[in-house]
Every structure is written in structure tokens, then in C-alpha cells.
Tab-separated table of C-alpha atoms in Angstrom:
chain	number	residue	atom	x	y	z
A	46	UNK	CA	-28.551	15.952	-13.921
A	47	UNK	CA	-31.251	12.885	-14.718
A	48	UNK	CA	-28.375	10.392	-15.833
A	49	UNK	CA	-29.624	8.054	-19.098
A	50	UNK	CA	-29.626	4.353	-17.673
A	51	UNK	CA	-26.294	2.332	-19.133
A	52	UNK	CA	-26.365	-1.331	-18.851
A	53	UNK	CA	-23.267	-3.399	-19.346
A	54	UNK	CA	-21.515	-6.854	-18.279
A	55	UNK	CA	-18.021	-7.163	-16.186
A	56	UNK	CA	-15.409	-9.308	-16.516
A	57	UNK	CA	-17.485	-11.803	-14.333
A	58	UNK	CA	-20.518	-12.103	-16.962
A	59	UNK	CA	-22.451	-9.748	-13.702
A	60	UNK	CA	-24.763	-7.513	-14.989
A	61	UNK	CA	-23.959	-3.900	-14.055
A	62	UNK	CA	-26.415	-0.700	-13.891
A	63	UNK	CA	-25.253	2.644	-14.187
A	64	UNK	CA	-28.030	4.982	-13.290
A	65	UNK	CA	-28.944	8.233	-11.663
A	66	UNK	CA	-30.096	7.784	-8.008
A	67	UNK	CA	-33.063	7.771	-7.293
A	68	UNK	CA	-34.786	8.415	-3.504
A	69	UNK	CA	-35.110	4.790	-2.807
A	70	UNK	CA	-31.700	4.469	-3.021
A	71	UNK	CA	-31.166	6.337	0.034
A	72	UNK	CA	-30.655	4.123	3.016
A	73	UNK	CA	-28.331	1.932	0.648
A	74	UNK	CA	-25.672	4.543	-0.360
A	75	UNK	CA	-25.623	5.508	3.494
A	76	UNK	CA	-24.811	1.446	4.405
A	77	UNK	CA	-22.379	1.846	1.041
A	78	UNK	CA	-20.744	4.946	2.448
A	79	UNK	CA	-20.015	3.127	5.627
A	80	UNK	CA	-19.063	-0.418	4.199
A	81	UNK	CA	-16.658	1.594	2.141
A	82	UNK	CA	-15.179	3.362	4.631
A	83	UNK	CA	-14.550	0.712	6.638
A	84	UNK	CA	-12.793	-1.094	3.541
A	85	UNK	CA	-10.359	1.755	3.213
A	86	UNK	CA	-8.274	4.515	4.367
A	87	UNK	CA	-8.538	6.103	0.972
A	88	UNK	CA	-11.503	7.773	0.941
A	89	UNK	CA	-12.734	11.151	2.554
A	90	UNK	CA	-14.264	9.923	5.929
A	91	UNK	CA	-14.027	7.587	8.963
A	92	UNK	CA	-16.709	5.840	9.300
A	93	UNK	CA	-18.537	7.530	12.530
A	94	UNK	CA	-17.872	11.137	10.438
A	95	UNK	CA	-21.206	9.432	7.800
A	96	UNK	CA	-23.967	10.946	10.003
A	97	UNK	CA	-26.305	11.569	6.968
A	98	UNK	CA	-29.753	10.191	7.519
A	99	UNK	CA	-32.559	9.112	4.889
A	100	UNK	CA	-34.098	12.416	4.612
A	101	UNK	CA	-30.507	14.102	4.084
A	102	UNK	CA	-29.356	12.044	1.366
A	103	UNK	CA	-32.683	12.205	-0.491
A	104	UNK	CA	-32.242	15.744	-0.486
A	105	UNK	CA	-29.039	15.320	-1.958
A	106	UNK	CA	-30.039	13.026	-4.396
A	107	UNK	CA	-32.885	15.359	-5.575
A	108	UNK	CA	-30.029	18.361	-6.074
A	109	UNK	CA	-27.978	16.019	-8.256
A	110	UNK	CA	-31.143	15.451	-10.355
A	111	UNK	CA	-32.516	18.789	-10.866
A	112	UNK	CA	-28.242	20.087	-10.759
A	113	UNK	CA	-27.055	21.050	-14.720
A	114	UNK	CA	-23.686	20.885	-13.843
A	115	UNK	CA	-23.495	17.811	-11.546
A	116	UNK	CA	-24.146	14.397	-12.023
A	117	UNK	CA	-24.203	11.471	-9.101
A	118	UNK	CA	-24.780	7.607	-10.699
A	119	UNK	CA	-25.611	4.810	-8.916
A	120	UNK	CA	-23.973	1.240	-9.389
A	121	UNK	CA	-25.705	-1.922	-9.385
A	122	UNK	CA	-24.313	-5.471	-9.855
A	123	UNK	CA	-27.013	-7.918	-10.493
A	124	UNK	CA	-29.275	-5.690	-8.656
A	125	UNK	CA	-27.221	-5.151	-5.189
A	126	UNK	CA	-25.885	-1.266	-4.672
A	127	UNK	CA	-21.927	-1.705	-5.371
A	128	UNK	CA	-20.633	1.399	-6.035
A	129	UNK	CA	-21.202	5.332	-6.871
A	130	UNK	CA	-19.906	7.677	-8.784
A	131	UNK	CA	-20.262	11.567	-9.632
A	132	UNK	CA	-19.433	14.596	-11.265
A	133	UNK	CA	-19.560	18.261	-9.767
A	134	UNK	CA	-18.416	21.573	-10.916
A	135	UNK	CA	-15.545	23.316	-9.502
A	136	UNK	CA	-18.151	26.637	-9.724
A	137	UNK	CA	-20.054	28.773	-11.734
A	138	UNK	CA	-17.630	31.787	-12.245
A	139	UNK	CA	-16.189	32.268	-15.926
A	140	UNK	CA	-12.707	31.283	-15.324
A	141	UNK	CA	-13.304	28.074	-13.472
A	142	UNK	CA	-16.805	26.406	-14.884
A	143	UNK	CA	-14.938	24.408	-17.487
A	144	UNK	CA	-13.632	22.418	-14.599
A	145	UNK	CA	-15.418	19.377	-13.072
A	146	UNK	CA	-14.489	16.999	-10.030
A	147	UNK	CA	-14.821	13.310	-10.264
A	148	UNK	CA	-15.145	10.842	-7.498
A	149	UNK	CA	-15.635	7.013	-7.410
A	150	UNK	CA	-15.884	4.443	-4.865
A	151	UNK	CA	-17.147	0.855	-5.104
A	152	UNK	CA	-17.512	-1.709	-2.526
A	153	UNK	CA	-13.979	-4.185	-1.627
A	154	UNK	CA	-15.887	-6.919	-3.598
A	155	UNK	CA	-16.412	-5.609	-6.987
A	156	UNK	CA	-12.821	-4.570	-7.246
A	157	UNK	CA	-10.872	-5.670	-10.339
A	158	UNK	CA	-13.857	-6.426	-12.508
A	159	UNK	CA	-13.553	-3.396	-14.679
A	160	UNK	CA	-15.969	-1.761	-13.275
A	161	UNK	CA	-14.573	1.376	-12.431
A	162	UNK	CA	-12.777	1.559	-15.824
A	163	UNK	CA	-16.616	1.294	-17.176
A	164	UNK	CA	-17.417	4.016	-14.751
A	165	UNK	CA	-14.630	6.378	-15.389
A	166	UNK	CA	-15.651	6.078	-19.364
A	167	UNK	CA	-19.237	7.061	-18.655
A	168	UNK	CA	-17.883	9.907	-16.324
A	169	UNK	CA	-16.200	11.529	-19.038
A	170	UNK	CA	-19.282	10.827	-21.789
A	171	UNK	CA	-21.228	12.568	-19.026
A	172	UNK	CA	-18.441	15.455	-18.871
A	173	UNK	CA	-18.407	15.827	-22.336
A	174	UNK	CA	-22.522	16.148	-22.335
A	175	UNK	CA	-22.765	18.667	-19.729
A	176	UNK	CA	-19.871	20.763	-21.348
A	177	UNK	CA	-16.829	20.214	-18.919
A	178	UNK	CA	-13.436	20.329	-20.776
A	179	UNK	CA	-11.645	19.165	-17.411
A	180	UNK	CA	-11.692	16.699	-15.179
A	181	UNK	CA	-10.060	16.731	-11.640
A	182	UNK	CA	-9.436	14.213	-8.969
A	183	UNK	CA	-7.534	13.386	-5.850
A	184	UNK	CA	-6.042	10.216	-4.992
A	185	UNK	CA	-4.413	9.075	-2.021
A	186	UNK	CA	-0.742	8.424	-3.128
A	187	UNK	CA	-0.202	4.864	-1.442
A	188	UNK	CA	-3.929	3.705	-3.692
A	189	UNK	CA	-1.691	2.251	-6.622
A	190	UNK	CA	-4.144	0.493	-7.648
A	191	UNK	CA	-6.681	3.774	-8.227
A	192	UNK	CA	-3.783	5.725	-10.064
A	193	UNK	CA	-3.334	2.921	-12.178
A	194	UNK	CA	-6.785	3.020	-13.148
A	195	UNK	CA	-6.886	6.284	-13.704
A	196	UNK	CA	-3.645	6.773	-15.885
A	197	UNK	CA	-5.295	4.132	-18.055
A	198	UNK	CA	-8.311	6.509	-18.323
A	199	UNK	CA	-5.459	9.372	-19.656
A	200	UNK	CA	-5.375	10.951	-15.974
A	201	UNK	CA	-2.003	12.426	-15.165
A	202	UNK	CA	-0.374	13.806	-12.328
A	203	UNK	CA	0.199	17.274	-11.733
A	204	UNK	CA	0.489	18.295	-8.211
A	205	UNK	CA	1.185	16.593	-4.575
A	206	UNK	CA	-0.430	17.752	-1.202
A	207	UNK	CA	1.499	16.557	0.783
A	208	UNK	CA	-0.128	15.634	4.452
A	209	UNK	CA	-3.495	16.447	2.642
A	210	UNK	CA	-5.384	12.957	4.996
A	211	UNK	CA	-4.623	12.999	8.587
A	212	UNK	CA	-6.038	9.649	9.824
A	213	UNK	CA	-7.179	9.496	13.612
A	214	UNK	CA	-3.726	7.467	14.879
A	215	UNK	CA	-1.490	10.562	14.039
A	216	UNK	CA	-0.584	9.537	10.658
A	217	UNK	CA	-0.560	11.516	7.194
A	218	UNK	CA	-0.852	10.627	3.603
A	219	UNK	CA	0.200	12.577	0.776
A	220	UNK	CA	-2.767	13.352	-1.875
A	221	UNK	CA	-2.046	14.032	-5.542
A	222	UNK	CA	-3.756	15.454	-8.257
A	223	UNK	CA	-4.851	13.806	-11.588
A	224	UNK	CA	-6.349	15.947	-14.343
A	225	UNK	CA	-7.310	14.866	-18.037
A	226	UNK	CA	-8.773	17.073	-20.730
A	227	UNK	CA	-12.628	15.736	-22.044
A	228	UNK	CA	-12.640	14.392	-25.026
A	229	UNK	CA	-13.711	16.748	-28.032
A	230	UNK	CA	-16.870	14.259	-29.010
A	231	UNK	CA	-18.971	11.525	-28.248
């Protein structure tokens, strides 16, 4: 979905872009997707598992365009790629397509700027225009400061997985589950 352009200042005065991606974005989420890795252990991948080229993620940039149901935004801070976030159905089949996914990630630097509050409010306007009544995430249980974002947002627990990461020294963490119902209007 072709995401309407939202302009807005952090706590620092910055001057933050939320947008749609767009192809030329490409080689700059890849470097994102790496930096961010790097930053954490609380997101999906290592670092050496991001093996996406150009090409590849201006494919998938095109799908979340021309996608009804999904939804990925772009982040800028005074021009300079620091973040992304999405939205993607859970599927298509009656029983489930009231249910979305979210996911966030911004670079180590742009944390505790409000920023991601920002983003998770134009997540769930976005929700809310596409016709979700659900949102879901996961969040590594030892990323306080993520659940405490996303309580603030009206997320709330409902399940652990436990052992749900196993990082590449032999270590787990525990994964829980945060849902919060869309807002009835915008």
C-alpha cells in the first residue's frame, strides 16, 4: 500500500519523514538492516543471515506498494534513512484477515526521541485505513525498553514463547506476544 507522506518533528527539533519506500531506497534499508543488527540481539537476524541484494529488496518494496493489505514506511531524520516500519496481514482466509503484524526497528541513534511512539501511532492510523481490527507483535522479553513503548501504545501481553531466539553462542531468549485492538476511527 502507497503510504501518504507524514512529516513531523522529535523531541530534538529533527525533522522526521514517514513515507512509503520507494526503489531508491534500496541499498539504504540493506546498510539499515545490517547497522541494526549489529546494534542488537533483538531483532530477527544476525547480521551475515541479510543476504538481500538491490534487485531483491526493490522487488520487495514494489509488493508493499502495489500490496492492499501490507504497508512498509520508510524513516528519515533530516534526510538520513533511520528507521522502518511495516504492517502485514496474518492472511487472507476469513477467520484470520482482521489480524495484522507490526514490526519496527530504528537505528541505536535515534532511540529515545519519540520516534517510534510517532511510528507506532501512524501504524495503527494505517491499520485502521486498510481495515485491520488487530494488531500483533513479538518482542524479545529482556527489550524493556520496546515493551515499554509499546504498553504506552495500549499493547498488552498475552502469551510467552519461551526459547522462541536462539542466538549463535548457545543461548535462548524468551519472546512474548503483544496485541491491541485498532481503534474504531480516525
Amino acid at each position: 500500500m502507497k503510504f501518504e507522506e507524514h512529516v513531523w518533528n522529535d523531541r530534538k527539533g529533527r525533522t522526521v519523514v514517514f513515507r512509503s519506500g520507494e526503489n531508491k531506497d534500496a541499498a539504504d534499508l540493506i546498510a539499515y538492516m545490517k547497522q541494526t543488527a549489529m546494534e542488537t540481539d533483538y531483532l530477527l537476524r544476525e547480521v551475515e543471515e541479510i543476504r538481500l541484494d538491490e534487485a531483491m529488496e526493490r522487488r520487495f518494496i514494489e509488493a508493499n506498494l502495489t500490496s492492499s493489505k501490507d504497508v512498509m514506511i520508510v524513516i528519515l531524520v533530516d534526510g538520513i534513512l533511520a528507521g522502518s516500519c511495516s504492517i502485514s496481514g496474518r492472511g487472507m482466509l476469513s477467520r484470520i484477515r482482521h489480524r495484522c503484524e507490526l514490526a519496527l526497528a530504528l537505528k541505536k541513534e535515534y532511540w529515545g526521541a519519540g520516534i517510534g511512539t510517532k511510528a507506532m501511532e501512524i501504524l495503527e492510523e494505517a491499520a485502521f485505513r486498510i481495515g485491520y481490527e488487530q494488531m500483533e507483535l513479538e518482542v524479545v522479553e529482556a527489550n524493556t525498553s520496546a515493551i515499554s513503548l509499546y504498553e504506552k501504545c495500549g499493547f498488552s501481553k498475552t502469551g510467552i514463547i519461551p526459547d522462541a531466539f536462539r542466538y549463535t553462542d548457545g543461548t535462548y531468549a524468551t519472546l512474548f506476544t503483544m496485541v491491541k485492538k485498532v481503534k474504531k476511527e480516525y
